[in-house]
Amino acid sequence: QVQLVESGGGSVQVGGSLRLSCAASVSIDSLNGIGWYRQAPGETRQMVASIHIGGTTNYRDAVKGRFTISRELAKNTVSLQMGNLRPEDTAVYFCNAYARREGEFYDYWGQGIQVTVSS
């Protein structure tokens, strides 16, 4: 079982920055991918950014150029640097990791952390 613990959320004004961190209970190298999703009230959960085995990254179009995902393998953490924040970035952000083992797919989630952007 993989445990993911998020930190770094909070409230910020439009145009501000926040950095989210996710600490994994296992070596990130042992995972096929890790990243961030978000869910605003009344909306479905959506992928924000992810980093995959080998280091390739994916971003939601709405955050490209504003958010950067990175990982520290020695600390088993993945971070999301968020800049030029907008009210529509307000959501609960979840750390997600996945792994494929012997044909099985495993999906892990953190508890979520609130990010609020106010104008």
PDB file of C-alpha atoms in Angstrom:
ATOM      1  CA  GLN A   1       0.000   0.000   0.000  1.00  0.00           C
ATOM      2  CA  VAL A   2       1.303   3.423  -0.962  1.00  0.00           C
ATOM      3  CA  GLN A   3       0.532   6.376   1.253  1.00  0.00           C
ATOM      4  CA  LEU A   4       0.588   9.902  -0.099  1.00  0.00           C
ATOM      5  CA  VAL A   5       0.585  12.971   2.145  1.00  0.00           C
ATOM      6  CA  GLU A   6       0.013  16.438   0.688  1.00  0.00           C
ATOM      7  CA  SER A   7       1.169  19.713   2.172  1.00  0.00           C
ATOM      8  CA  GLY A   8       1.463  23.349   1.204  1.00  0.00           C
ATOM      9  CA  GLY A   9      -2.083  24.350   0.367  1.00  0.00           C
ATOM     10  CA  GLY A  10      -3.794  27.481   1.561  1.00  0.00           C
ATOM     11  CA  SER A  11      -5.261  30.778   0.448  1.00  0.00           C
ATOM     12  CA  VAL A  12      -3.675  33.223  -1.924  1.00  0.00           C
ATOM     13  CA  GLN A  13      -4.740  36.227  -3.960  1.00  0.00           C
ATOM     14  CA  VAL A  14      -5.065  36.290  -7.710  1.00  0.00           C
ATOM     15  CA  GLY A  15      -1.655  36.294  -9.320  1.00  0.00           C
ATOM     16  CA  GLY A  16       0.008  34.748  -6.308  1.00  0.00           C
ATOM     17  CA  SER A  17       1.959  31.528  -5.975  1.00  0.00           C
ATOM     18  CA  LEU A  18       1.767  28.357  -3.941  1.00  0.00           C
ATOM     19  CA  ARG A  19       3.844  25.219  -3.797  1.00  0.00           C
ATOM     20  CA  LEU A  20       2.243  21.873  -3.070  1.00  0.00           C
ATOM     21  CA  SER A  21       4.255  18.878  -1.968  1.00  0.00           C
ATOM     22  CA  CYS A  22       3.375  15.204  -1.834  1.00  0.00           C
ATOM     23  CA  ALA A  23       5.411  12.770   0.218  1.00  0.00           C
ATOM     24  CA  ALA A  24       5.171   9.117  -0.797  1.00  0.00           C
ATOM     25  CA  SER A  25       5.716   6.203   1.572  1.00  0.00           C
ATOM     26  CA  VAL A  26       7.627   4.311  -1.108  1.00  0.00           C
ATOM     27  CA  SER A  27      10.364   5.103  -3.535  1.00  0.00           C
ATOM     28  CA  ILE A  28       8.934   7.216  -6.350  1.00  0.00           C
ATOM     29  CA  ASP A  29      11.169   5.241  -8.668  1.00  0.00           C
ATOM     30  CA  SER A  30       9.045   2.180  -7.942  1.00  0.00           C
ATOM     31  CA  LEU A  31       5.934   3.908  -9.304  1.00  0.00           C
ATOM     32  CA  ASN A  32       4.948   4.283 -12.934  1.00  0.00           C
ATOM     33  CA  GLY A  33       3.722   7.802 -12.392  1.00  0.00           C
ATOM     34  CA  ILE A  34       2.798  10.396  -9.813  1.00  0.00           C
ATOM     35  CA  GLY A  35       1.034  13.705 -10.067  1.00  0.00           C
ATOM     36  CA  TRP A  36      -1.760  16.040  -9.102  1.00  0.00           C
ATOM     37  CA  TYR A  37      -5.489  16.169  -9.682  1.00  0.00           C
ATOM     38  CA  ARG A  38      -7.971  18.754  -8.507  1.00  0.00           C
ATOM     39  CA  GLN A  39     -11.667  18.870  -7.813  1.00  0.00           C
ATOM     40  CA  ALA A  40     -13.747  22.008  -7.461  1.00  0.00           C
ATOM     41  CA  PRO A  41     -17.201  21.895  -5.819  1.00  0.00           C
ATOM     42  CA  GLY A  42     -19.758  20.330  -8.126  1.00  0.00           C
ATOM     43  CA  GLU A  43     -17.174  19.331 -10.701  1.00  0.00           C
ATOM     44  CA  THR A  44     -15.404  16.125 -11.622  1.00  0.00           C
ATOM     45  CA  ARG A  45     -11.850  15.465 -10.596  1.00  0.00           C
ATOM     46  CA  GLN A  46      -9.414  16.544 -13.294  1.00  0.00           C
ATOM     47  CA  MET A  47      -5.761  15.877 -13.979  1.00  0.00           C
ATOM     48  CA  VAL A  48      -3.546  18.901 -13.412  1.00  0.00           C
ATOM     49  CA  ALA A  49       0.003  17.646 -13.909  1.00  0.00           C
ATOM     50  CA  SER A  50       1.805  14.367 -13.823  1.00  0.00           C
ATOM     51  CA  ILE A  51       5.283  12.988 -14.146  1.00  0.00           C
ATOM     52  CA  HIS A  52       5.916   9.505 -15.387  1.00  0.00           C
ATOM     53  CA  ILE A  53       8.607   6.886 -15.358  1.00  0.00           C
ATOM     54  CA  GLY A  54      11.540   8.293 -17.272  1.00  0.00           C
ATOM     55  CA  GLY A  55      10.623  11.843 -16.309  1.00  0.00           C
ATOM     56  CA  THR A  56       8.082  12.765 -18.962  1.00  0.00           C
ATOM     57  CA  THR A  57       5.474  15.270 -17.836  1.00  0.00           C
ATOM     58  CA  ASN A  58       1.902  16.123 -18.752  1.00  0.00           C
ATOM     59  CA  TYR A  59      -0.061  19.247 -17.943  1.00  0.00           C
ATOM     60  CA  ARG A  60      -3.625  20.298 -18.227  1.00  0.00           C
ATOM     61  CA  ASP A  61      -3.857  22.988 -20.922  1.00  0.00           C
ATOM     62  CA  ALA A  62      -5.265  25.511 -18.445  1.00  0.00           C
ATOM     63  CA  VAL A  63      -2.139  25.372 -16.275  1.00  0.00           C
ATOM     64  CA  LYS A  64       0.579  25.148 -18.915  1.00  0.00           C
ATOM     65  CA  GLY A  65       3.125  27.890 -18.434  1.00  0.00           C
ATOM     66  CA  ARG A  66       1.900  28.583 -14.889  1.00  0.00           C
ATOM     67  CA  PHE A  67       2.414  25.301 -13.042  1.00  0.00           C
ATOM     68  CA  THR A  68       5.524  23.148 -12.874  1.00  0.00           C
ATOM     69  CA  ILE A  69       5.709  19.613 -11.548  1.00  0.00           C
ATOM     70  CA  SER A  70       8.968  18.254 -10.224  1.00  0.00           C
ATOM     71  CA  ARG A  71      10.163  15.352  -8.140  1.00  0.00           C
ATOM     72  CA  GLU A  72      12.944  14.738  -5.632  1.00  0.00           C
ATOM     73  CA  LEU A  73      13.758  11.071  -5.847  1.00  0.00           C
ATOM     74  CA  ALA A  74      15.999  11.125  -2.773  1.00  0.00           C
ATOM     75  CA  LYS A  75      13.121  12.458  -0.670  1.00  0.00           C
ATOM     76  CA  ASN A  76      10.335  10.539  -2.414  1.00  0.00           C
ATOM     77  CA  THR A  77       8.432  13.734  -2.968  1.00  0.00           C
ATOM     78  CA  VAL A  78       6.729  15.380  -5.884  1.00  0.00           C
ATOM     79  CA  SER A  79       5.964  19.081  -5.917  1.00  0.00           C
ATOM     80  CA  LEU A  80       3.673  21.346  -7.848  1.00  0.00           C
ATOM     81  CA  GLN A  81       4.820  24.939  -8.145  1.00  0.00           C
ATOM     82  CA  MET A  82       1.781  27.037  -9.011  1.00  0.00           C
ATOM     83  CA  GLY A  83       2.151  30.581 -10.248  1.00  0.00           C
ATOM     84  CA  ASN A  84      -0.091  33.342 -11.565  1.00  0.00           C
ATOM     85  CA  LEU A  85      -2.980  31.702  -9.759  1.00  0.00           C
ATOM     86  CA  ARG A  86      -6.530  32.401 -10.861  1.00  0.00           C
ATOM     87  CA  PRO A  87      -9.877  32.014  -9.081  1.00  0.00           C
ATOM     88  CA  GLU A  88     -10.644  29.019 -11.305  1.00  0.00           C
ATOM     89  CA  ASP A  89      -7.652  27.221  -9.778  1.00  0.00           C
ATOM     90  CA  THR A  90      -9.563  27.033  -6.523  1.00  0.00           C
ATOM     91  CA  ALA A  91     -10.108  23.373  -5.690  1.00  0.00           C
ATOM     92  CA  VAL A  92      -9.070  20.506  -3.500  1.00  0.00           C
ATOM     93  CA  TYR A  93      -5.815  19.180  -4.901  1.00  0.00           C
ATOM     94  CA  PHE A  94      -5.067  15.479  -4.654  1.00  0.00           C
ATOM     95  CA  CYS A  95      -1.779  13.705  -5.043  1.00  0.00           C
ATOM     96  CA  ASN A  96      -2.118  10.585  -7.169  1.00  0.00           C
ATOM     97  CA  ALA A  97       0.253   7.754  -7.932  1.00  0.00           C
ATOM     98  CA  TYR A  98      -0.133   4.653 -10.032  1.00  0.00           C
ATOM     99  CA  ALA A  99       1.760   1.459 -10.577  1.00  0.00           C
ATOM    100  CA  ARG A 100       1.509  -1.533 -12.865  1.00  0.00           C
ATOM    101  CA  ARG A 101       2.534  -4.832 -11.333  1.00  0.00           C
ATOM    102  CA  GLU A 102       2.243  -8.178 -13.127  1.00  0.00           C
ATOM    103  CA  GLY A 103      -0.644  -7.014 -15.256  1.00  0.00           C
ATOM    104  CA  GLU A 104      -2.487  -5.332 -12.403  1.00  0.00           C
ATOM    105  CA  PHE A 105      -3.094  -1.600 -12.136  1.00  0.00           C
ATOM    106  CA  TYR A 106      -2.814   0.106  -8.766  1.00  0.00           C
ATOM    107  CA  ASP A 107      -4.093   3.610  -8.108  1.00  0.00           C
ATOM    108  CA  TYR A 108      -3.326   5.578  -4.957  1.00  0.00           C
ATOM    109  CA  TRP A 109      -4.671   8.878  -3.635  1.00  0.00           C
ATOM    110  CA  GLY A 110      -3.780  11.347  -0.950  1.00  0.00           C
ATOM    111  CA  GLN A 111      -6.370  12.937   1.314  1.00  0.00           C
ATOM    112  CA  GLY A 112      -6.444  16.182  -0.614  1.00  0.00           C
ATOM    113  CA  ILE A 113      -5.514  19.717   0.268  1.00  0.00           C
ATOM    114  CA  GLN A 114      -7.441  22.928  -0.251  1.00  0.00           C
ATOM    115  CA  VAL A 115      -6.204  25.701  -2.505  1.00  0.00           C
ATOM    116  CA  THR A 116      -8.240  28.895  -2.547  1.00  0.00           C
ATOM    117  CA  VAL A 117      -7.532  31.802  -4.878  1.00  0.00           C
ATOM    118  CA  SER A 118      -9.387  34.996  -4.152  1.00  0.00           C
ATOM    119  CA  SER A 119      -9.681  38.210  -6.074  1.00  0.00           C
TER     120      SER A 119
END
